[in-house]
Amino acid sequence: MKVVDYIKESKKPLFSFEIIPPLKGKGIEDIYAGIDPLIEFEPKFVNVTYHREEYKYKDMGDGLLKKISIRKRPGTVGICAAIMNKYKVDAVPHLICGGFNVEETENALIDLKFLGIDNILALRGDPIKTEQIFQPNKGGHQYAIELINQIVEMNKGKYLDDDHKNSPTDFCIGCAGYPEKHFEAMNLDSDMENLKAKVDAGAEYITTQLFYDNDKYFEFVEKCRAIGITVPIIPGLKPITSLTHKTFLPKFFHIDFPMELSKELDKCKSNADVNELGVEWGIQQAKDLIKRGAPVLHFYTMGKGGAVKRIAKEIF
Ligand code: FAD
C-alpha cells in the first residue's frame, strides 16, 4: 500500500522507522534483531537506506596504488524482500542518483516493481568521501528531481527504450526535505523552491531530515504551505544515545541542537546519561509533534532500536 494512502486512511498518527543495511558480511539476523522490538507498535512501513560504493586506494608496495571499490552496506533490495515477507509490512527502499546511470536506475526500478514494492524514497545521495562535491555517474542523474522524473515516466509506462509496449509501474514517490536547509543550498528559500520542484514533478510526500527543535519543523511546514507544497511532510526523529552524538549529529546532518538541549547535553557524563536525556527529549518531541498535527512519526534507528522502543512505548 502507498504511504500516502496509509496517511489518508489513518485517524491517528502513524509510526514508522528507517533501518540501515548491516555491514557487508553480517547476516539478516542483525536486521531482524533491530526490527523485532519495534513490531509491537505496528509500523505501517519500514524504510531501508541505500549505500553506494566508495573507493579506496590500496598501496601495492611497489610505489603503485590500486583503486578498489567497496560497498560497506549492500543489500537494500534483498532486505526489503526479507522484511516484507517476514513482517508483512511495506518496505520503502531508498533509491539514490549517485553510482547509477539511467539504465541501471531503470533496472533497479523494474526489480522493485517485480518485488511488489509500492513506495520509493527518491534521493540524490551524498558525495562519497573521495569527492568534494557530488558527482553523478556518467549518464546518471545530478539531482533527485531527475530521478523523480524517471520514476514518473515509468509510472506512465514510458521506459528508456519505448519501442515496446511497457507495463507501467505504480510507485508512490517520496523525497527529502530539510527544515534547517540542505547543507549545499545557498539559502533556505532557494532550497525550498527546489523542494517544491520535486513535489511538482511528482513526489507525493516529504520525509524530513532529523531535527530536535519542533518549532523548526512547524516553521518549515508553514513555509512549504505558503509556497504551495500541499503534500504530507513526515518528521524524521533520531534519539540521541551517546556522547559522540553531541558533535557528530550537528556535523554530519547539518542541524542545530536547541539551546535547552545543548545545556542538558553538557551536563551528561556518560553514554547512559545521554541515552536517558535522548529518550526523555524524544518523548517530549514526539508528544508535541502529535499534539500539533504531525501525520507520522518516522524514527531513524541507525541499527539501534532500544531508545526508539522506549519512546514508542509512551506514544503508540
Ligand atoms: P536534491 O533534492 O537533489 O538536493 C541536493 C541539493 O541540490 C540541495 O541543496 C538542493 O537545494 C539543490 N538542488 C536541487 N535541485 C536543484 C536544481 N535543479 N538546481 C540547482 N540546485 C538544486 N543518502 C544516501 O546516500 N542514502 C540514503 O538512503 C539516504 N536517505 C535519506 C533519507 C532522508 C529522509 C534524508 C533527509 C536524507 C537521506 N540521505 C540519504 C541523504 C541525502 O542523499 C543527502 O542529503 C543529499 O545530499 C541530498 O539529497 P536530496 O535528495 O535532498 O537531493
mmCIF file of C-alpha atoms and ligand atoms in Angstrom:
data_model
loop_
_atom_site.group_PDB
_atom_site.id
_atom_site.type_symbol
_atom_site.label_atom_id
_atom_site.label_comp_id
_atom_site.label_asym_id
_atom_site.label_seq_id
_atom_site.Cartn_x
_atom_site.Cartn_y
_atom_site.Cartn_z
ATOM 1 C CA MET A 1 0.000 0.000 0.000
ATOM 2 C CA LYS A 2 1.155 3.537 -0.653
ATOM 3 C CA VAL A 3 2.483 5.712 2.179
ATOM 4 C CA VAL A 4 0.072 8.492 1.209
ATOM 5 C CA ASP A 5 -2.882 6.098 1.405
ATOM 6 C CA TYR A 6 -1.846 4.958 4.879
ATOM 7 C CA ILE A 7 -1.794 8.610 5.911
ATOM 8 C CA LYS A 8 -5.139 9.337 4.247
ATOM 9 C CA GLU A 9 -6.845 6.333 5.837
ATOM 10 C CA SER A 10 -5.487 6.647 9.338
ATOM 11 C CA LYS A 11 -7.378 8.555 12.005
ATOM 12 C CA LYS A 12 -4.318 8.704 14.255
ATOM 13 C CA PRO A 13 -0.619 9.484 13.715
ATOM 14 C CA LEU A 14 1.353 6.588 12.293
ATOM 15 C CA PHE A 15 4.579 5.013 13.482
ATOM 16 C CA SER A 16 7.334 4.176 11.008
ATOM 17 C CA PHE A 17 11.070 3.789 11.100
ATOM 18 C CA GLU A 18 14.192 3.518 8.987
ATOM 19 C CA ILE A 19 16.854 0.849 9.126
ATOM 20 C CA ILE A 20 20.283 0.686 7.549
ATOM 21 C CA PRO A 21 21.634 -2.488 5.918
ATOM 22 C CA PRO A 22 24.221 -4.202 8.134
ATOM 23 C CA LEU A 23 27.898 -4.036 7.317
ATOM 24 C CA LYS A 24 28.923 -6.368 4.489
ATOM 25 C CA GLY A 25 29.371 -9.910 5.768
ATOM 26 C CA LYS A 26 26.806 -9.656 8.576
ATOM 27 C CA GLY A 27 23.625 -11.718 8.461
ATOM 28 C CA ILE A 28 19.949 -10.807 8.090
ATOM 29 C CA GLU A 29 19.565 -11.689 11.815
ATOM 30 C CA ASP A 30 21.123 -8.291 12.583
ATOM 31 C CA ILE A 31 18.269 -6.651 10.722
ATOM 32 C CA TYR A 32 15.613 -8.764 12.435
ATOM 33 C CA ALA A 33 17.150 -8.025 15.839
ATOM 34 C CA GLY A 34 16.671 -4.310 15.134
ATOM 35 C CA ILE A 35 13.094 -4.687 13.876
ATOM 36 C CA ASP A 36 11.668 -7.311 16.272
ATOM 37 C CA PRO A 37 11.409 -4.986 19.307
ATOM 38 C CA LEU A 38 9.547 -2.347 17.260
ATOM 39 C CA ILE A 39 6.958 -4.531 15.547
ATOM 40 C CA GLU A 40 4.528 -4.372 18.523
ATOM 41 C CA PHE A 41 3.961 -0.675 17.660
ATOM 42 C CA GLU A 42 2.565 -1.721 14.262
ATOM 43 C CA PRO A 43 4.691 0.281 11.835
ATOM 44 C CA LYS A 44 2.905 0.729 8.546
ATOM 45 C CA PHE A 45 6.131 0.952 6.615
ATOM 46 C CA VAL A 46 9.838 0.454 7.186
ATOM 47 C CA ASN A 47 12.400 2.418 5.173
ATOM 48 C CA VAL A 48 15.639 0.779 4.105
ATOM 49 C CA THR A 49 18.521 3.105 3.284
ATOM 50 C CA TYR A 50 20.767 2.751 0.232
ATOM 51 C CA HIS A 51 24.540 2.999 0.428
ATOM 52 C CA ARG A 52 26.627 3.473 -2.664
ATOM 53 C CA GLU A 53 30.096 2.159 -3.210
ATOM 54 C CA GLU A 54 33.124 4.127 -2.089
ATOM 55 C CA TYR A 55 36.672 3.895 -3.391
ATOM 56 C CA LYS A 56 39.901 3.402 -1.546
ATOM 57 C CA TYR A 57 43.441 3.219 -2.765
ATOM 58 C CA LYS A 58 45.482 0.180 -1.720
ATOM 59 C CA ASP A 59 49.255 0.547 -1.559
ATOM 60 C CA MET A 60 50.606 -2.292 -3.738
ATOM 61 C CA GLY A 61 54.076 -1.950 -2.208
ATOM 62 C CA ASP A 62 55.896 -1.095 -5.436
ATOM 63 C CA GLY A 63 55.036 2.562 -5.479
ATOM 64 C CA LEU A 64 51.741 1.804 -7.181
ATOM 65 C CA LEU A 65 48.274 2.411 -5.781
ATOM 66 C CA LYS A 66 45.340 0.224 -6.783
ATOM 67 C CA LYS A 67 41.846 1.698 -6.824
ATOM 68 C CA ILE A 68 39.472 -0.645 -5.001
ATOM 69 C CA SER A 69 35.715 -0.374 -4.882
ATOM 70 C CA ILE A 70 33.977 -1.169 -1.597
ATOM 71 C CA ARG A 71 30.302 -1.187 -0.728
ATOM 72 C CA LYS A 72 30.161 -1.395 3.029
ATOM 73 C CA ARG A 73 26.407 -1.784 3.295
ATOM 74 C CA PRO A 74 24.954 -3.634 0.304
ATOM 75 C CA GLY A 75 21.624 -5.452 0.275
ATOM 76 C CA THR A 76 18.850 -2.812 0.280
ATOM 77 C CA VAL A 77 16.627 -4.681 -2.194
ATOM 78 C CA GLY A 78 17.125 -8.101 -0.565
ATOM 79 C CA ILE A 79 16.410 -6.646 2.876
ATOM 80 C CA CYS A 80 13.178 -5.092 1.582
ATOM 81 C CA ALA A 81 12.081 -8.503 0.303
ATOM 82 C CA ALA A 82 13.042 -10.238 3.553
ATOM 83 C CA ILE A 83 11.183 -7.838 5.843
ATOM 84 C CA MET A 84 8.065 -7.726 3.666
ATOM 85 C CA ASN A 85 7.998 -11.498 3.759
ATOM 86 C CA LYS A 86 8.685 -11.861 7.490
ATOM 87 C CA TYR A 87 6.707 -8.973 8.981
ATOM 88 C CA LYS A 88 4.072 -8.302 6.297
ATOM 89 C CA VAL A 89 4.850 -4.580 6.411
ATOM 90 C CA ASP A 90 5.541 -2.339 3.453
ATOM 91 C CA ALA A 91 9.222 -1.771 2.840
ATOM 92 C CA VAL A 92 10.256 1.590 1.399
ATOM 93 C CA PRO A 93 13.636 1.329 -0.314
ATOM 94 C CA HIS A 94 15.700 4.460 -0.733
ATOM 95 C CA LEU A 95 16.967 4.901 -4.254
ATOM 96 C CA ILE A 96 19.761 7.359 -4.983
ATOM 97 C CA CYS A 97 21.217 9.026 -8.064
ATOM 98 C CA GLY A 98 24.863 8.507 -7.058
ATOM 99 C CA GLY A 99 26.516 5.433 -8.516
ATOM 100 C CA PHE A 100 23.773 4.726 -11.073
ATOM 101 C CA ASN A 101 23.354 5.599 -14.704
ATOM 102 C CA VAL A 102 19.802 5.875 -16.000
ATOM 103 C CA GLU A 103 19.753 2.325 -17.406
ATOM 104 C CA GLU A 104 20.854 0.899 -14.046
ATOM 105 C CA THR A 105 18.210 3.012 -12.342
ATOM 106 C CA GLU A 106 15.567 1.641 -14.683
ATOM 107 C CA ASN A 107 16.676 -1.934 -13.988
ATOM 108 C CA ALA A 108 16.609 -1.294 -10.233
ATOM 109 C CA LEU A 109 13.070 0.068 -10.547
ATOM 110 C CA ILE A 110 11.998 -2.997 -12.537
ATOM 111 C CA ASP A 111 13.381 -5.240 -9.765
ATOM 112 C CA LEU A 112 11.433 -3.243 -7.184
ATOM 113 C CA LYS A 113 8.244 -3.460 -9.253
ATOM 114 C CA PHE A 114 8.553 -7.252 -9.502
ATOM 115 C CA LEU A 115 9.122 -7.413 -5.779
ATOM 116 C CA GLY A 116 5.778 -5.708 -5.109
ATOM 117 C CA ILE A 117 7.274 -2.510 -3.709
ATOM 118 C CA ASP A 118 4.745 0.355 -3.709
ATOM 119 C CA ASN A 119 6.868 3.238 -2.417
ATOM 120 C CA ILE A 120 10.286 4.676 -3.134
ATOM 121 C CA LEU A 121 12.147 7.447 -1.348
ATOM 122 C CA ALA A 122 13.988 9.172 -4.211
ATOM 123 C CA LEU A 123 17.230 10.891 -3.220
ATOM 124 C CA ARG A 124 20.348 12.296 -4.745
ATOM 125 C CA GLY A 125 22.798 10.759 -2.244
ATOM 126 C CA ASP A 126 25.754 12.480 -0.628
ATOM 127 C CA PRO A 127 29.176 12.964 -2.224
ATOM 128 C CA ILE A 128 31.432 9.986 -1.493
ATOM 129 C CA LYS A 129 34.467 10.582 0.748
ATOM 130 C CA THR A 130 36.839 10.951 -2.196
ATOM 131 C CA GLU A 131 34.688 13.691 -3.816
ATOM 132 C CA GLN A 132 34.485 17.341 -2.751
ATOM 133 C CA ILE A 133 31.095 17.768 -4.365
ATOM 134 C CA PHE A 134 28.535 15.263 -5.577
ATOM 135 C CA GLN A 135 29.464 13.790 -8.956
ATOM 136 C CA PRO A 136 26.813 11.917 -10.896
ATOM 137 C CA ASN A 137 27.861 8.767 -12.721
ATOM 138 C CA LYS A 138 28.350 9.118 -16.457
ATOM 139 C CA GLY A 139 24.795 9.009 -17.802
ATOM 140 C CA GLY A 140 23.323 9.312 -14.310
ATOM 141 C CA HIS A 141 21.203 11.907 -12.538
ATOM 142 C CA GLN A 142 22.601 15.064 -10.961
ATOM 143 C CA TYR A 143 19.624 15.907 -8.753
ATOM 144 C CA ALA A 144 16.855 13.937 -7.051
ATOM 145 C CA ILE A 145 14.279 15.660 -9.263
ATOM 146 C CA GLU A 146 15.730 13.876 -12.307
ATOM 147 C CA LEU A 147 15.293 10.530 -10.588
ATOM 148 C CA ILE A 148 11.732 11.520 -9.700
ATOM 149 C CA ASN A 149 11.107 12.417 -13.349
ATOM 150 C CA GLN A 150 12.365 8.990 -14.423
ATOM 151 C CA ILE A 151 10.068 7.202 -11.958
ATOM 152 C CA VAL A 152 7.104 9.348 -13.027
ATOM 153 C CA GLU A 153 7.767 8.423 -16.663
ATOM 154 C CA MET A 154 7.897 4.724 -15.766
ATOM 155 C CA ASN A 155 4.624 5.151 -13.865
ATOM 156 C CA LYS A 156 3.198 6.249 -17.235
ATOM 157 C CA GLY A 157 4.723 3.199 -18.947
ATOM 158 C CA LYS A 158 7.489 5.244 -20.571
ATOM 159 C CA TYR A 159 10.754 3.344 -20.207
ATOM 160 C CA LEU A 160 14.067 4.432 -21.745
ATOM 161 C CA ASP A 161 13.536 2.166 -24.709
ATOM 162 C CA ASP A 162 9.987 2.971 -25.709
ATOM 163 C CA ASP A 163 9.937 0.736 -28.769
ATOM 164 C CA HIS A 164 7.994 -1.820 -26.751
ATOM 165 C CA LYS A 165 4.656 -1.552 -25.038
ATOM 166 C CA ASN A 166 5.758 -1.288 -21.421
ATOM 167 C CA SER A 167 3.839 -2.190 -18.314
ATOM 168 C CA PRO A 168 3.600 0.970 -16.168
ATOM 169 C CA THR A 169 4.988 0.946 -12.658
ATOM 170 C CA ASP A 170 2.856 2.434 -9.896
ATOM 171 C CA PHE A 171 5.289 3.787 -7.337
ATOM 172 C CA CYS A 172 4.364 6.358 -4.735
ATOM 173 C CA ILE A 173 7.384 8.652 -4.629
ATOM 174 C CA GLY A 174 8.736 10.320 -1.514
ATOM 175 C CA CYS A 175 11.515 12.901 -1.381
ATOM 176 C CA ALA A 176 13.732 14.502 1.260
ATOM 177 C CA GLY A 177 13.198 17.928 2.850
ATOM 178 C CA TYR A 178 15.403 19.913 5.216
ATOM 179 C CA PRO A 179 13.777 22.117 7.898
ATOM 180 C CA GLU A 180 17.243 23.543 8.652
ATOM 181 C CA LYS A 181 18.293 23.750 4.966
ATOM 182 C CA HIS A 182 20.287 21.301 2.891
ATOM 183 C CA PHE A 183 23.969 21.940 3.556
ATOM 184 C CA GLU A 184 24.780 22.865 -0.040
ATOM 185 C CA ALA A 185 21.875 25.240 -0.583
ATOM 186 C CA MET A 186 22.681 28.944 -0.670
ATOM 187 C CA ASN A 187 19.666 29.742 1.498
ATOM 188 C CA LEU A 188 16.533 28.094 2.846
ATOM 189 C CA ASP A 189 14.226 29.797 0.348
ATOM 190 C CA SER A 190 16.085 28.517 -2.720
ATOM 191 C CA ASP A 191 16.321 25.055 -1.148
ATOM 192 C CA MET A 192 12.552 25.143 -0.658
ATOM 193 C CA GLU A 193 11.995 26.186 -4.276
ATOM 194 C CA ASN A 194 13.999 23.102 -5.267
ATOM 195 C CA LEU A 195 11.851 21.046 -2.902
ATOM 196 C CA LYS A 196 8.690 22.439 -4.489
ATOM 197 C CA ALA A 197 10.039 21.482 -7.917
ATOM 198 C CA LYS A 198 10.426 17.870 -6.682
ATOM 199 C CA VAL A 199 6.834 17.856 -5.472
ATOM 200 C CA ASP A 200 5.556 19.470 -8.671
ATOM 201 C CA ALA A 201 7.469 16.805 -10.606
ATOM 202 C CA GLY A 202 5.607 14.037 -8.781
ATOM 203 C CA ALA A 203 6.844 13.471 -5.221
ATOM 204 C CA GLU A 204 3.756 12.686 -3.155
ATOM 205 C CA TYR A 205 5.214 13.132 0.298
ATOM 206 C CA ILE A 206 8.287 14.563 2.003
ATOM 207 C CA THR A 207 10.327 12.971 4.776
ATOM 208 C CA THR A 208 12.440 15.446 6.691
ATOM 209 C CA GLN A 209 15.994 15.391 7.856
ATOM 210 C CA LEU A 210 16.194 14.757 11.590
ATOM 211 C CA PHE A 211 15.734 17.756 13.870
ATOM 212 C CA TYR A 212 15.499 18.422 17.610
ATOM 213 C CA ASP A 213 13.541 21.665 17.643
ATOM 214 C CA ASN A 214 9.895 21.127 16.742
ATOM 215 C CA ASP A 215 9.393 24.806 16.021
ATOM 216 C CA LYS A 216 11.821 24.459 13.118
ATOM 217 C CA TYR A 217 9.716 21.608 11.692
ATOM 218 C CA PHE A 218 6.458 23.551 12.035
ATOM 219 C CA GLU A 219 8.003 26.727 10.574
ATOM 220 C CA PHE A 220 9.197 24.594 7.659
ATOM 221 C CA VAL A 221 5.720 23.094 7.179
ATOM 222 C CA GLU A 222 4.224 26.580 7.255
ATOM 223 C CA LYS A 223 6.719 27.857 4.674
ATOM 224 C CA CYS A 224 6.027 24.827 2.468
ATOM 225 C CA ARG A 225 2.290 25.512 2.602
ATOM 226 C CA ALA A 226 2.912 29.190 1.815
ATOM 227 C CA ILE A 227 4.730 28.313 -1.426
ATOM 228 C CA GLY A 228 2.094 25.800 -2.480
ATOM 229 C CA ILE A 229 3.511 22.483 -1.252
ATOM 230 C CA THR A 230 0.464 20.594 -0.056
ATOM 231 C CA VAL A 231 1.758 17.008 0.330
ATOM 232 C CA PRO A 232 2.243 15.319 3.741
ATOM 233 C CA ILE A 233 5.507 16.255 5.482
ATOM 234 C CA ILE A 234 6.739 13.405 7.664
ATOM 235 C CA PRO A 235 9.032 14.464 10.515
ATOM 236 C CA GLY A 236 12.250 12.455 10.943
ATOM 237 C CA LEU A 237 13.342 11.804 14.523
ATOM 238 C CA LYS A 238 16.504 10.327 15.950
ATOM 239 C CA PRO A 239 17.058 9.870 19.674
ATOM 240 C CA ILE A 240 20.490 10.986 20.850
ATOM 241 C CA THR A 241 22.139 7.998 22.503
ATOM 242 C CA SER A 242 25.843 8.642 23.020
ATOM 243 C CA LEU A 243 28.339 11.330 23.958
ATOM 244 C CA THR A 244 29.808 11.301 20.450
ATOM 245 C CA HIS A 245 26.392 12.377 19.090
ATOM 246 C CA LYS A 246 26.952 15.794 20.698
ATOM 247 C CA THR A 247 29.310 16.691 17.887
ATOM 248 C CA PHE A 248 28.561 14.001 15.309
ATOM 249 C CA LEU A 249 24.879 14.783 14.737
ATOM 250 C CA PRO A 250 25.244 18.558 14.139
ATOM 251 C CA LYS A 251 28.328 17.994 11.979
ATOM 252 C CA PHE A 252 27.091 15.084 9.890
ATOM 253 C CA PHE A 253 23.464 16.137 9.445
ATOM 254 C CA HIS A 254 23.997 19.917 9.405
ATOM 255 C CA ILE A 255 21.455 20.574 12.123
ATOM 256 C CA ASP A 256 21.492 22.559 15.383
ATOM 257 C CA PHE A 257 20.577 21.407 18.855
ATOM 258 C CA PRO A 258 18.277 23.871 20.586
ATOM 259 C CA MET A 259 19.979 25.739 23.456
ATOM 260 C CA GLU A 260 17.972 23.966 26.143
ATOM 261 C CA LEU A 261 19.010 20.545 24.808
ATOM 262 C CA SER A 262 22.661 21.507 24.401
ATOM 263 C CA LYS A 263 22.785 22.739 28.027
ATOM 264 C CA GLU A 264 21.381 19.418 29.216
ATOM 265 C CA LEU A 265 23.806 17.507 26.974
ATOM 266 C CA ASP A 266 26.703 19.398 28.512
ATOM 267 C CA LYS A 267 25.717 18.061 31.933
ATOM 268 C CA CYS A 268 25.895 14.423 30.741
ATOM 269 C CA LYS A 269 28.936 12.493 31.917
ATOM 270 C CA SER A 270 28.373 9.134 30.219
ATOM 271 C CA ASN A 271 26.621 7.470 27.287
ATOM 272 C CA ALA A 272 23.977 6.246 29.736
ATOM 273 C CA ASP A 273 23.258 9.856 30.793
ATOM 274 C CA VAL A 274 22.938 10.915 27.146
ATOM 275 C CA ASN A 275 20.698 7.959 26.381
ATOM 276 C CA GLU A 276 18.320 8.912 29.215
ATOM 277 C CA LEU A 277 18.236 12.516 28.082
ATOM 278 C CA GLY A 278 17.758 11.432 24.451
ATOM 279 C CA VAL A 279 14.774 9.257 25.343
ATOM 280 C CA GLU A 280 13.222 11.985 27.505
ATOM 281 C CA TRP A 281 13.727 14.619 24.786
ATOM 282 C CA GLY A 282 12.384 12.203 22.165
ATOM 283 C CA ILE A 283 9.211 11.543 24.184
ATOM 284 C CA GLN A 284 8.534 15.263 24.643
ATOM 285 C CA GLN A 285 9.288 15.938 20.967
ATOM 286 C CA ALA A 286 7.000 13.114 19.832
ATOM 287 C CA LYS A 287 4.114 14.159 22.108
ATOM 288 C CA ASP A 288 4.349 17.750 20.935
ATOM 289 C CA LEU A 289 4.522 16.750 17.250
ATOM 290 C CA ILE A 290 1.379 14.671 17.631
ATOM 291 C CA LYS A 291 -0.438 17.413 19.547
ATOM 292 C CA ARG A 292 0.403 19.879 16.780
ATOM 293 C CA GLY A 293 -0.749 17.602 13.960
ATOM 294 C CA ALA A 294 2.209 15.648 12.501
ATOM 295 C CA PRO A 295 0.823 12.808 10.344
ATOM 296 C CA VAL A 296 3.532 10.214 11.041
ATOM 297 C CA LEU A 297 6.460 9.908 13.447
ATOM 298 C CA HIS A 298 9.337 8.454 11.465
ATOM 299 C CA PHE A 299 12.326 7.289 13.507
ATOM 300 C CA TYR A 300 15.870 6.841 12.320
ATOM 301 C CA THR A 301 17.010 3.780 14.246
ATOM 302 C CA MET A 302 20.520 3.593 12.755
ATOM 303 C CA GLY A 303 20.632 -0.046 13.756
ATOM 304 C CA LYS A 304 19.851 0.695 17.416
ATOM 305 C CA GLY A 305 16.164 0.495 18.231
ATOM 306 C CA GLY A 306 16.339 0.478 22.070
ATOM 307 C CA ALA A 307 15.761 4.199 22.560
ATOM 308 C CA VAL A 308 13.119 4.289 19.799
ATOM 309 C CA LYS A 309 11.267 1.464 21.566
ATOM 310 C CA ARG A 310 11.175 3.390 24.848
ATOM 311 C CA ILE A 311 9.819 6.479 23.082
ATOM 312 C CA ALA A 312 7.263 4.487 21.056
ATOM 313 C CA LYS A 313 6.028 2.799 24.252
ATOM 314 C CA GLU A 314 4.990 6.196 25.610
ATOM 315 C CA ILE A 315 3.292 7.264 22.402
ATOM 316 C CA PHE A 316 1.752 4.367 20.451
HETATM 317 P P1 FAD B 1 18.392 17.117 -4.055
HETATM 318 O O1 FAD B 1 16.936 17.315 -3.876
HETATM 319 O O2 FAD B 1 18.887 16.811 -5.422
HETATM 320 O O3 FAD B 1 19.112 18.432 -3.486
HETATM 321 C C1 FAD B 1 20.519 18.484 -3.311
HETATM 322 C C2 FAD B 1 20.978 19.932 -3.295
HETATM 323 O O4 FAD B 1 20.849 20.482 -4.603
HETATM 324 C C3 FAD B 1 20.139 20.853 -2.388
HETATM 325 O O5 FAD B 1 20.991 21.830 -1.872
HETATM 326 C C4 FAD B 1 19.132 21.478 -3.348
HETATM 327 O O6 FAD B 1 18.676 22.753 -2.900
HETATM 328 C C5 FAD B 1 19.950 21.586 -4.615
HETATM 329 N N1 FAD B 1 19.146 21.425 -5.833
HETATM 330 C C6 FAD B 1 18.134 20.556 -6.047
HETATM 331 N N2 FAD B 1 17.696 20.650 -7.317
HETATM 332 C C7 FAD B 1 18.452 21.609 -7.916
HETATM 333 C C8 FAD B 1 18.495 22.161 -9.212
HETATM 334 N N3 FAD B 1 17.651 21.730 -10.163
HETATM 335 N N4 FAD B 1 19.415 23.121 -9.470
HETATM 336 C C9 FAD B 1 20.278 23.547 -8.523
HETATM 337 N N5 FAD B 1 20.285 23.065 -7.266
HETATM 338 C C10 FAD B 1 19.387 22.106 -6.973
HETATM 339 N N6 FAD B 1 21.618 9.376 1.390
HETATM 340 C C11 FAD B 1 22.007 8.155 0.939
HETATM 341 O O7 FAD B 1 23.079 8.041 0.329
HETATM 342 N N7 FAD B 1 21.235 7.046 1.160
HETATM 343 C C12 FAD B 1 20.051 7.105 1.811
HETATM 344 O O8 FAD B 1 19.381 6.083 1.986
HETATM 345 C C13 FAD B 1 19.614 8.382 2.287
HETATM 346 N N8 FAD B 1 18.419 8.513 2.930
HETATM 347 C C14 FAD B 1 17.987 9.766 3.306
HETATM 348 C C15 FAD B 1 16.696 9.903 3.873
HETATM 349 C C16 FAD B 1 16.229 11.157 4.244
HETATM 350 C C17 FAD B 1 14.859 11.294 4.835
HETATM 351 C C18 FAD B 1 17.052 12.305 4.092
HETATM 352 C C19 FAD B 1 16.569 13.660 4.530
HETATM 353 C C20 FAD B 1 18.315 12.178 3.518
HETATM 354 C C21 FAD B 1 18.793 10.904 3.115
HETATM 355 N N9 FAD B 1 20.039 10.747 2.503
HETATM 356 C C22 FAD B 1 20.442 9.510 2.057
HETATM 357 C C23 FAD B 1 20.951 11.892 2.349
HETATM 358 C C24 FAD B 1 20.727 12.627 1.014
HETATM 359 O O9 FAD B 1 21.105 11.782 -0.045
HETATM 360 C C25 FAD B 1 21.593 13.884 1.060
HETATM 361 O O10 FAD B 1 21.089 14.794 1.981
HETATM 362 C C26 FAD B 1 21.915 14.540 -0.277
HETATM 363 O O11 FAD B 1 22.991 15.439 -0.073
HETATM 364 C C27 FAD B 1 20.764 15.325 -0.893
HETATM 365 O O12 FAD B 1 19.764 14.505 -1.317
HETATM 366 P P2 FAD B 1 18.373 15.132 -1.882
HETATM 367 O O13 FAD B 1 17.599 14.007 -2.403
HETATM 368 O O14 FAD B 1 17.772 16.017 -0.874
HETATM 369 O O15 FAD B 1 18.977 15.989 -3.094
#
